[in-house]
mmCIF file of C-alpha atoms in Angstrom:
data_model
loop_
_atom_site.group_PDB
_atom_site.id
_atom_site.type_symbol
_atom_site.label_atom_id
_atom_site.label_comp_id
_atom_site.label_asym_id
_atom_site.label_seq_id
_atom_site.Cartn_x
_atom_site.Cartn_y
_atom_site.Cartn_z
ATOM 1 C CA UNK A 1 -0.009 -21.980 37.936
ATOM 2 C CA UNK A 2 1.770 -22.967 34.775
ATOM 3 C CA UNK A 3 5.207 -21.635 33.967
ATOM 4 C CA UNK A 4 5.482 -18.623 31.677
ATOM 5 C CA UNK A 5 7.785 -19.076 28.711
ATOM 6 C CA UNK A 6 8.960 -16.854 25.880
ATOM 7 C CA UNK A 7 8.461 -17.718 22.225
ATOM 8 C CA UNK A 8 10.751 -15.797 19.878
ATOM 9 C CA UNK A 9 8.779 -14.766 16.784
ATOM 10 C CA UNK A 10 11.065 -12.351 14.841
ATOM 11 C CA UNK A 11 8.629 -11.807 12.032
ATOM 12 C CA UNK A 12 7.409 -8.701 10.239
ATOM 13 C CA UNK A 13 3.854 -7.626 11.034
ATOM 14 C CA UNK A 14 3.316 -7.603 7.263
ATOM 15 C CA UNK A 15 4.692 -11.154 6.771
ATOM 16 C CA UNK A 16 1.336 -12.944 6.577
ATOM 17 C CA UNK A 17 -0.052 -10.324 4.209
ATOM 18 C CA UNK A 18 3.049 -10.522 1.989
ATOM 19 C CA UNK A 19 2.653 -14.311 1.758
ATOM 20 C CA UNK A 20 -1.029 -13.990 0.866
ATOM 21 C CA UNK A 21 -0.203 -11.316 -1.717
ATOM 22 C CA UNK A 22 2.393 -13.527 -3.429
ATOM 23 C CA UNK A 23 -0.072 -16.425 -3.563
ATOM 24 C CA UNK A 24 -2.680 -14.101 -5.042
ATOM 25 C CA UNK A 25 -0.266 -12.951 -7.779
ATOM 26 C CA UNK A 26 0.359 -16.591 -8.733
ATOM 27 C CA UNK A 27 -3.373 -17.308 -8.715
ATOM 28 C CA UNK A 28 -4.024 -14.330 -11.023
ATOM 29 C CA UNK A 29 -1.235 -15.429 -13.347
ATOM 30 C CA UNK A 30 -2.734 -18.941 -13.537
ATOM 31 C CA UNK A 31 -6.120 -17.436 -14.425
ATOM 32 C CA UNK A 32 -4.652 -15.005 -16.951
ATOM 33 C CA UNK A 33 -6.154 -12.010 -15.165
ATOM 34 C CA UNK A 34 -4.018 -8.884 -14.762
ATOM 35 C CA UNK A 35 -4.822 -6.923 -11.596
ATOM 36 C CA UNK A 36 -3.973 -3.221 -11.336
ATOM 37 C CA UNK A 37 -3.905 -1.542 -7.920
ATOM 38 C CA UNK A 38 -4.775 2.137 -8.366
ATOM 39 C CA UNK A 39 -3.951 4.572 -5.571
ATOM 40 C CA UNK A 40 -4.314 8.334 -5.070
ATOM 41 C CA UNK A 41 -5.526 11.005 -2.664
ATOM 42 C CA UNK A 42 -9.278 11.564 -2.433
ATOM 43 C CA UNK A 43 -10.364 13.726 -5.355
ATOM 44 C CA UNK A 44 -7.309 13.168 -7.597
ATOM 45 C CA UNK A 45 -9.587 11.771 -10.287
ATOM 46 C CA UNK A 46 -9.345 7.978 -9.930
ATOM 47 C CA UNK A 47 -12.899 7.255 -11.042
ATOM 48 C CA UNK A 48 -12.869 9.792 -13.921
ATOM 49 C CA UNK A 49 -9.490 8.524 -15.162
ATOM 50 C CA UNK A 50 -10.616 4.905 -14.966
ATOM 51 C CA UNK A 51 -13.786 5.721 -16.898
ATOM 52 C CA UNK A 52 -11.821 7.411 -19.708
ATOM 53 C CA UNK A 53 -9.241 4.620 -19.788
ATOM 54 C CA UNK A 54 -11.702 1.725 -19.696
ATOM 55 C CA UNK A 55 -13.748 3.157 -22.543
ATOM 56 C CA UNK A 56 -10.625 2.939 -24.728
ATOM 57 C CA UNK A 57 -9.431 -0.449 -23.454
ATOM 58 C CA UNK A 58 -12.709 -2.353 -23.335
ATOM 59 C CA UNK A 59 -12.706 -3.359 -27.003
ATOM 60 C CA UNK A 60 -9.447 -5.272 -26.456
ATOM 61 C CA UNK A 61 -9.914 -6.691 -22.966
ATOM 62 C CA UNK A 62 -12.701 -8.035 -20.787
ATOM 63 C CA UNK A 63 -12.499 -5.603 -17.871
ATOM 64 C CA UNK A 64 -13.772 -5.559 -14.297
ATOM 65 C CA UNK A 65 -13.541 -2.868 -11.625
ATOM 66 C CA UNK A 66 -13.443 -3.216 -7.851
ATOM 67 C CA UNK A 67 -14.089 0.011 -5.977
ATOM 68 C CA UNK A 68 -12.840 0.073 -2.413
ATOM 69 C CA UNK A 69 -14.287 2.649 -0.086
ATOM 70 C CA UNK A 70 -14.918 2.968 3.583
ATOM 71 C CA UNK A 71 -18.608 3.282 2.757
ATOM 72 C CA UNK A 72 -21.134 4.017 -0.067
ATOM 73 C CA UNK A 73 -21.341 2.626 -3.606
ATOM 74 C CA UNK A 74 -21.308 5.854 -5.652
ATOM 75 C CA UNK A 75 -18.038 4.967 -7.429
ATOM 76 C CA UNK A 76 -19.120 1.473 -8.502
ATOM 77 C CA UNK A 77 -22.426 2.840 -9.818
ATOM 78 C CA UNK A 78 -20.678 5.631 -11.698
ATOM 79 C CA UNK A 79 -18.163 3.247 -13.334
ATOM 80 C CA UNK A 80 -20.799 0.747 -14.439
ATOM 81 C CA UNK A 81 -23.090 3.497 -15.759
ATOM 82 C CA UNK A 82 -20.340 5.258 -17.721
ATOM 83 C CA UNK A 83 -18.383 2.276 -19.078
ATOM 84 C CA UNK A 84 -20.777 -0.685 -19.033
ATOM 85 C CA UNK A 85 -18.119 -2.990 -17.535
ATOM 86 C CA UNK A 86 -18.659 -5.242 -14.544
ATOM 87 C CA UNK A 87 -18.010 -3.426 -11.272
ATOM 88 C CA UNK A 88 -18.396 -4.164 -7.586
ATOM 89 C CA UNK A 89 -17.981 -2.139 -4.430
ATOM 90 C CA UNK A 90 -15.793 -3.407 -1.602
ATOM 91 C CA UNK A 91 -16.420 -1.876 1.809
ATOM 92 C CA UNK A 92 -13.380 -1.823 4.038
ATOM 93 C CA UNK A 93 -15.434 -1.460 7.242
ATOM 94 C CA UNK A 94 -13.611 1.626 8.426
ATOM 95 C CA UNK A 95 -10.154 0.485 7.313
ATOM 96 C CA UNK A 96 -8.125 2.992 5.289
ATOM 97 C CA UNK A 97 -6.605 0.444 2.904
ATOM 98 C CA UNK A 98 -7.091 -2.968 1.318
ATOM 99 C CA UNK A 99 -4.930 -5.948 2.153
ATOM 100 C CA UNK A 100 -4.374 -9.123 0.130
ATOM 101 C CA UNK A 101 -7.154 -10.994 1.967
ATOM 102 C CA UNK A 102 -9.771 -8.313 1.211
ATOM 103 C CA UNK A 103 -8.582 -8.149 -2.404
ATOM 104 C CA UNK A 104 -8.978 -11.927 -2.789
ATOM 105 C CA UNK A 105 -12.561 -11.774 -1.415
ATOM 106 C CA UNK A 106 -13.308 -8.979 -3.883
ATOM 107 C CA UNK A 107 -11.931 -11.038 -6.785
ATOM 108 C CA UNK A 108 -14.029 -14.018 -5.694
ATOM 109 C CA UNK A 109 -17.199 -11.957 -5.707
ATOM 110 C CA UNK A 110 -16.535 -10.208 -9.051
ATOM 111 C CA UNK A 111 -15.655 -13.642 -10.582
ATOM 112 C CA UNK A 112 -12.508 -13.324 -12.695
ATOM 113 C CA UNK A 113 -13.167 -16.396 -14.875
ATOM 114 C CA UNK A 114 -14.256 -14.159 -17.768
ATOM 115 C CA UNK A 115 -11.965 -11.169 -17.088
ATOM 116 C CA UNK A 116 -8.563 -10.255 -18.615
ATOM 117 C CA UNK A 117 -7.997 -7.037 -16.712
ATOM 118 C CA UNK A 118 -9.249 -5.915 -13.297
ATOM 119 C CA UNK A 119 -8.741 -2.456 -11.831
ATOM 120 C CA UNK A 120 -8.759 -2.192 -8.070
ATOM 121 C CA UNK A 121 -9.528 1.372 -7.021
ATOM 122 C CA UNK A 122 -7.969 1.496 -3.579
ATOM 123 C CA UNK A 123 -9.193 3.786 -0.781
ATOM 124 C CA UNK A 124 -8.299 7.448 -1.466
ATOM 125 C CA UNK A 125 -5.212 7.902 0.706
ATOM 126 C CA UNK A 126 -1.471 8.153 0.007
ATOM 127 C CA UNK A 127 -0.219 6.563 3.217
ATOM 128 C CA UNK A 128 -1.911 3.321 4.212
ATOM 129 C CA UNK A 129 -2.618 1.665 0.841
ATOM 130 C CA UNK A 130 1.109 1.850 0.064
ATOM 131 C CA UNK A 131 1.968 -0.158 3.186
ATOM 132 C CA UNK A 132 -0.061 -3.235 2.325
ATOM 133 C CA UNK A 133 0.683 -5.401 -0.715
ATOM 134 C CA UNK A 134 -2.679 -6.201 -2.319
ATOM 135 C CA UNK A 135 -1.293 -8.972 -4.522
ATOM 136 C CA UNK A 136 -1.834 -6.887 -7.658
ATOM 137 C CA UNK A 137 0.177 -7.504 -10.834
ATOM 138 C CA UNK A 138 1.137 -3.815 -10.919
ATOM 139 C CA UNK A 139 0.700 -0.645 -8.857
ATOM 140 C CA UNK A 140 -0.177 2.733 -10.297
ATOM 141 C CA UNK A 141 -1.085 6.094 -8.845
ATOM 142 C CA UNK A 142 -2.588 9.407 -9.824
ATOM 143 C CA UNK A 143 -1.260 12.725 -8.567
ATOM 144 C CA UNK A 144 -3.362 15.731 -9.502
ATOM 145 C CA UNK A 145 -2.089 19.262 -10.147
ATOM 146 C CA UNK A 146 -4.036 20.957 -7.287
ATOM 147 C CA UNK A 147 -2.350 18.652 -4.738
ATOM 148 C CA UNK A 148 1.025 20.284 -5.399
ATOM 149 C CA UNK A 149 4.407 19.186 -6.727
ATOM 150 C CA UNK A 150 5.778 18.356 -3.265
ATOM 151 C CA UNK A 151 3.682 15.206 -2.720
ATOM 152 C CA UNK A 152 6.511 12.825 -3.748
ATOM 153 C CA UNK A 153 8.593 14.358 -0.957
ATOM 154 C CA UNK A 154 5.860 14.045 1.627
ATOM 155 C CA UNK A 155 4.594 10.569 0.736
ATOM 156 C CA UNK A 156 7.651 8.806 -0.702
ATOM 157 C CA UNK A 157 6.522 5.195 -0.234
ATOM 158 C CA UNK A 158 3.579 5.286 -2.630
ATOM 159 C CA UNK A 159 5.786 6.828 -5.341
ATOM 160 C CA UNK A 160 8.477 4.198 -4.733
ATOM 161 C CA UNK A 161 5.976 1.380 -5.173
ATOM 162 C CA UNK A 162 4.258 2.494 -8.367
ATOM 163 C CA UNK A 163 5.273 1.380 -11.863
ATOM 164 C CA UNK A 164 3.096 4.084 -13.410
ATOM 165 C CA UNK A 165 2.442 7.623 -12.131
ATOM 166 C CA UNK A 166 -0.221 9.686 -13.889
ATOM 167 C CA UNK A 167 -0.167 13.451 -13.320
ATOM 168 C CA UNK A 168 -3.810 14.427 -13.786
ATOM 169 C CA UNK A 169 -5.707 17.698 -14.334
ATOM 170 C CA UNK A 170 -2.977 19.239 -16.507
ATOM 171 C CA UNK A 171 -5.745 21.322 -18.099
ATOM 172 C CA UNK A 172 -5.734 23.286 -14.808
ATOM 173 C CA UNK A 173 -1.957 23.797 -14.506
ATOM 174 C CA UNK A 174 -2.131 27.551 -15.269
ATOM 175 C CA UNK A 175 -4.137 28.127 -12.114
ATOM 176 C CA UNK A 176 -1.713 26.448 -9.714
ATOM 177 C CA UNK A 177 1.940 26.865 -8.717
ATOM 178 C CA UNK A 178 2.884 23.414 -9.911
ATOM 179 C CA UNK A 179 6.459 22.896 -11.089
ATOM 180 C CA UNK A 180 6.172 19.910 -13.454
ATOM 181 C CA UNK A 181 9.905 19.386 -13.984
ATOM 182 C CA UNK A 182 10.654 19.540 -10.269
ATOM 183 C CA UNK A 183 7.842 17.098 -9.552
ATOM 184 C CA UNK A 184 9.038 14.592 -12.160
ATOM 185 C CA UNK A 185 12.595 14.875 -10.919
ATOM 186 C CA UNK A 186 11.517 14.120 -7.352
ATOM 187 C CA UNK A 187 9.433 11.122 -8.459
ATOM 188 C CA UNK A 188 12.363 9.702 -10.444
ATOM 189 C CA UNK A 189 14.700 10.269 -7.519
ATOM 190 C CA UNK A 190 12.383 8.099 -5.407
ATOM 191 C CA UNK A 191 11.755 5.592 -8.156
ATOM 192 C CA UNK A 192 14.052 5.631 -11.226
ATOM 193 C CA UNK A 193 11.894 2.965 -12.933
ATOM 194 C CA UNK A 194 8.618 4.889 -12.794
ATOM 195 C CA UNK A 195 6.819 5.785 -16.021
ATOM 196 C CA UNK A 196 5.263 9.254 -15.712
ATOM 197 C CA UNK A 197 2.466 10.434 -18.019
ATOM 198 C CA UNK A 198 0.775 13.857 -17.870
ATOM 199 C CA UNK A 199 -2.946 13.526 -18.520
ATOM 200 C CA UNK A 200 -6.285 15.239 -18.295
ATOM 201 C CA UNK A 201 -8.997 12.685 -17.591
ATOM 202 C CA UNK A 202 -11.578 15.424 -18.183
ATOM 203 C CA UNK A 203 -10.464 16.431 -21.686
ATOM 204 C CA UNK A 204 -9.013 13.024 -22.556
ATOM 205 C CA UNK A 205 -5.540 14.444 -23.216
ATOM 206 C CA UNK A 206 -2.812 11.750 -23.394
ATOM 207 C CA UNK A 207 -5.159 8.964 -22.264
ATOM 208 C CA UNK A 208 -4.089 7.175 -25.472
ATOM 209 C CA UNK A 209 -0.529 7.073 -24.084
ATOM 210 C CA UNK A 210 -1.844 5.304 -20.997
ATOM 211 C CA UNK A 211 -3.745 2.885 -23.249
ATOM 212 C CA UNK A 212 -0.491 2.094 -25.097
ATOM 213 C CA UNK A 213 1.280 1.599 -21.780
ATOM 214 C CA UNK A 214 -1.290 -1.039 -20.790
ATOM 215 C CA UNK A 215 -1.079 -2.842 -24.141
ATOM 216 C CA UNK A 216 2.687 -3.168 -23.701
ATOM 217 C CA UNK A 217 2.446 -4.091 -20.034
ATOM 218 C CA UNK A 218 -0.142 -6.832 -20.617
ATOM 219 C CA UNK A 219 1.784 -8.251 -23.578
ATOM 220 C CA UNK A 220 4.997 -8.548 -21.586
ATOM 221 C CA UNK A 221 3.120 -9.975 -18.561
ATOM 222 C CA UNK A 222 1.489 -12.633 -20.716
ATOM 223 C CA UNK A 223 4.803 -13.499 -22.402
ATOM 224 C CA UNK A 224 6.630 -13.735 -19.086
ATOM 225 C CA UNK B 1 -7.003 3.644 10.923
ATOM 226 C CA UNK B 2 -3.779 2.410 9.361
ATOM 227 C CA UNK B 3 -2.761 1.325 12.847
ATOM 228 C CA UNK B 4 -5.865 -0.844 13.128
ATOM 229 C CA UNK B 5 -4.908 -2.730 9.955
ATOM 230 C CA UNK B 6 -1.452 -3.506 11.337
ATOM 231 C CA UNK B 7 -2.905 -4.490 14.721
ATOM 232 C CA UNK B 8 -5.271 -6.936 13.005
ATOM 233 C CA UNK B 9 -2.411 -8.566 11.092
ATOM 234 C CA UNK B 10 -0.256 -8.833 14.219
ATOM 235 C CA UNK B 11 -3.102 -10.369 16.216
ATOM 236 C CA UNK B 12 -3.947 -12.820 13.464
ATOM 237 C CA UNK B 13 -0.356 -14.083 13.399
ATOM 238 C CA UNK B 14 -0.101 -14.353 17.187
ATOM 239 C CA UNK B 15 -3.456 -16.135 17.491
ATOM 240 C CA UNK B 16 -2.323 -18.661 14.861
ATOM 241 C CA UNK B 17 0.928 -19.156 16.736
ATOM 242 C CA UNK B 18 -0.955 -19.643 20.029
ATOM 243 C CA UNK B 19 -3.150 -22.294 18.447
ATOM 244 C CA UNK B 20 -0.196 -24.057 16.842
ATOM 245 C CA UNK B 21 1.828 -24.148 20.077
ATOM 246 C CA UNK B 22 -1.275 -25.006 22.126
ATOM 247 C CA UNK B 23 -0.792 -21.988 24.344
ATOM 248 C CA UNK B 24 -3.253 -21.282 27.133
ATOM 249 C CA UNK B 25 -2.843 -17.533 27.198
ATOM 250 C CA UNK B 26 -0.564 -14.936 25.610
ATOM 251 C CA UNK B 27 0.582 -12.757 28.516
ATOM 252 C CA UNK B 28 2.878 -10.278 26.780
ATOM 253 C CA UNK B 29 3.739 -9.257 23.243
ATOM 254 C CA UNK B 30 6.855 -7.301 22.283
ATOM 255 C CA UNK B 31 6.825 -5.299 19.066
ATOM 256 C CA UNK B 32 9.640 -3.262 17.528
ATOM 257 C CA UNK B 33 8.175 -0.375 15.613
ATOM 258 C CA UNK B 34 10.277 1.816 13.356
ATOM 259 C CA UNK B 35 10.314 5.565 13.824
ATOM 260 C CA UNK B 36 9.346 6.130 10.177
ATOM 261 C CA UNK B 37 6.919 3.209 9.860
ATOM 262 C CA UNK B 38 4.031 5.676 9.797
ATOM 263 C CA UNK B 39 2.597 4.215 13.010
ATOM 264 C CA UNK B 40 1.315 6.648 15.636
ATOM 265 C CA UNK B 41 1.947 5.033 19.002
ATOM 266 C CA UNK B 42 -1.175 6.370 20.766
ATOM 267 C CA UNK B 43 -3.481 5.172 17.966
ATOM 268 C CA UNK B 44 -1.705 1.842 17.798
ATOM 269 C CA UNK B 45 -2.042 1.176 21.539
ATOM 270 C CA UNK B 46 -5.736 2.171 21.501
ATOM 271 C CA UNK B 47 -6.444 -0.077 18.516
ATOM 272 C CA UNK B 48 -4.512 -2.923 20.143
ATOM 273 C CA UNK B 49 -6.423 -2.675 23.416
ATOM 274 C CA UNK B 50 -9.714 -2.624 21.529
ATOM 275 C CA UNK B 51 -8.852 -5.536 19.262
ATOM 276 C CA UNK B 52 -7.492 -7.981 21.873
ATOM 277 C CA UNK B 53 -10.892 -8.062 23.602
ATOM 278 C CA UNK B 54 -12.169 -9.932 20.544
ATOM 279 C CA UNK B 55 -9.450 -12.614 20.580
ATOM 280 C CA UNK B 56 -9.266 -16.084 22.061
ATOM 281 C CA UNK B 57 -5.791 -16.085 23.619
ATOM 282 C CA UNK B 58 -4.862 -12.414 23.972
ATOM 283 C CA UNK B 59 -7.636 -10.874 26.085
ATOM 284 C CA UNK B 60 -5.223 -9.726 28.816
ATOM 285 C CA UNK B 61 -2.104 -9.393 26.693
ATOM 286 C CA UNK B 62 0.313 -6.657 27.722
ATOM 287 C CA UNK B 63 1.943 -4.774 24.844
ATOM 288 C CA UNK B 64 5.631 -3.843 25.008
ATOM 289 C CA UNK B 65 6.077 -1.174 22.376
ATOM 290 C CA UNK B 66 9.727 -0.589 21.466
ATOM 291 C CA UNK B 67 10.518 2.271 19.099
ATOM 292 C CA UNK B 68 13.379 1.585 16.689
ATOM 293 C CA UNK B 69 15.385 4.605 15.616
ATOM 294 C CA UNK B 70 15.432 5.343 11.887
ATOM 295 C CA UNK B 71 18.943 5.311 10.400
ATOM 296 C CA UNK B 72 19.911 6.342 6.862
ATOM 297 C CA UNK B 73 23.084 5.329 5.021
ATOM 298 C CA UNK B 74 24.928 7.638 2.619
ATOM 299 C CA UNK B 75 26.344 5.923 -0.465
ATOM 300 C CA UNK B 76 28.799 8.741 -1.132
ATOM 301 C CA UNK B 77 30.551 9.194 2.222
ATOM 302 C CA UNK B 78 29.625 5.725 3.581
ATOM 303 C CA UNK B 79 28.397 7.141 6.887
ATOM 304 C CA UNK B 80 25.064 6.757 8.645
ATOM 305 C CA UNK B 81 22.872 9.389 10.288
ATOM 306 C CA UNK B 82 19.547 9.901 12.079
ATOM 307 C CA UNK B 83 16.804 9.950 9.448
ATOM 308 C CA UNK B 84 14.226 11.911 11.439
ATOM 309 C CA UNK B 85 16.680 14.716 12.181
ATOM 310 C CA UNK B 86 18.199 15.129 8.699
ATOM 311 C CA UNK B 87 15.815 13.516 6.177
ATOM 312 C CA UNK B 88 17.003 12.510 2.715
ATOM 313 C CA UNK B 89 20.148 14.697 2.612
ATOM 314 C CA UNK B 90 23.326 13.450 4.300
ATOM 315 C CA UNK B 91 24.435 15.901 7.048
ATOM 316 C CA UNK B 92 28.092 14.877 6.595
ATOM 317 C CA UNK B 93 28.611 15.460 2.850
ATOM 318 C CA UNK B 94 25.189 16.835 1.683
ATOM 319 C CA UNK B 95 24.716 13.996 -0.807
ATOM 320 C CA UNK B 96 21.179 12.873 -1.648
ATOM 321 C CA UNK B 97 22.309 9.394 -2.628
ATOM 322 C CA UNK B 98 21.071 7.913 0.610
ATOM 323 C CA UNK B 99 18.820 5.078 1.646
ATOM 324 C CA UNK B 100 16.986 4.024 4.782
ATOM 325 C CA UNK B 101 18.623 1.178 6.724
ATOM 326 C CA UNK B 102 16.313 0.752 9.719
ATOM 327 C CA UNK B 103 13.121 2.351 10.967
ATOM 328 C CA UNK B 104 10.423 1.429 8.475
ATOM 329 C CA UNK B 105 9.460 -2.014 9.777
ATOM 330 C CA UNK B 106 6.898 -3.209 12.256
ATOM 331 C CA UNK B 107 8.432 -6.313 13.758
ATOM 332 C CA UNK B 108 6.972 -8.945 16.063
ATOM 333 C CA UNK B 109 9.839 -9.802 18.402
ATOM 334 C CA UNK B 110 8.490 -12.283 20.937
ATOM 335 C CA UNK B 111 5.582 -13.345 23.128
ATOM 336 C CA UNK B 112 5.361 -14.542 26.714
ATOM 337 C CA UNK B 113 2.866 -17.358 27.089
ATOM 338 C CA UNK B 114 1.661 -19.917 29.588
#
């Protein structure tokens, strides 16, 4: 029998994914395609918000959407029907998040050669998607009023990672015990650089502010 | 489910290493998993034992799972404390200007091979 030896690895479990994600960011930069990773709980309004946002952004950018779900293609169908932009569904085969490898396969199948801006709608979940770097150019999330103002305390990592936090369903705030100031304070404690915008995807309130945010973000990314 | 994703990434890296070093079989794998990494040990071990059956070099690999205690540092009083017990607020001076030092990572320490 051969001798057993020890190989010291000392490497993060996320190391290979982080490398792939950095390569993907460079690849996107070379192609001039800005990739947005959108995260939230199930039912926070990702698809409705994206629909409202894309309808205002599509005259300025060629947009694509990748919908990640464990199963079904209802979101991809809904986006393409309501916005007319190119959309595909990525199935994660039971996985609760996307990693950089899955994101790259998605980008290959949507074909980014004619796209300026791609939204990746991650699996509805506040824990796992935050752990894996997808290789996106920016991360954003949606927190909705019915979920409660304590979510940034319970799921700190996703709030720490996101450049943009949208607080959705503000048209329903009167019906819930949601302390807006407390919530914003907690988010900024976790992430002092976060931009927070209160919106209602249903009524369209403040979606124009999000549109302006993206114009600025894309301009500075292109100039960088 | 989150655990399965991490297991897959760990296995991928070890399988690549085994190929590179021309290893016959990976006998043991030692992982250091942080207390606040979000990993549930039972799920992780189940996912690991399921996933290694589909590998080339790790079919009989034993997993040594070491839990790393989460420690937080306080910027105001410069002391450390147990994160899981006290959370974000420093138990010494009640400051909230604190940050996590250890306990979030999932780290591949070493492998025993033949």
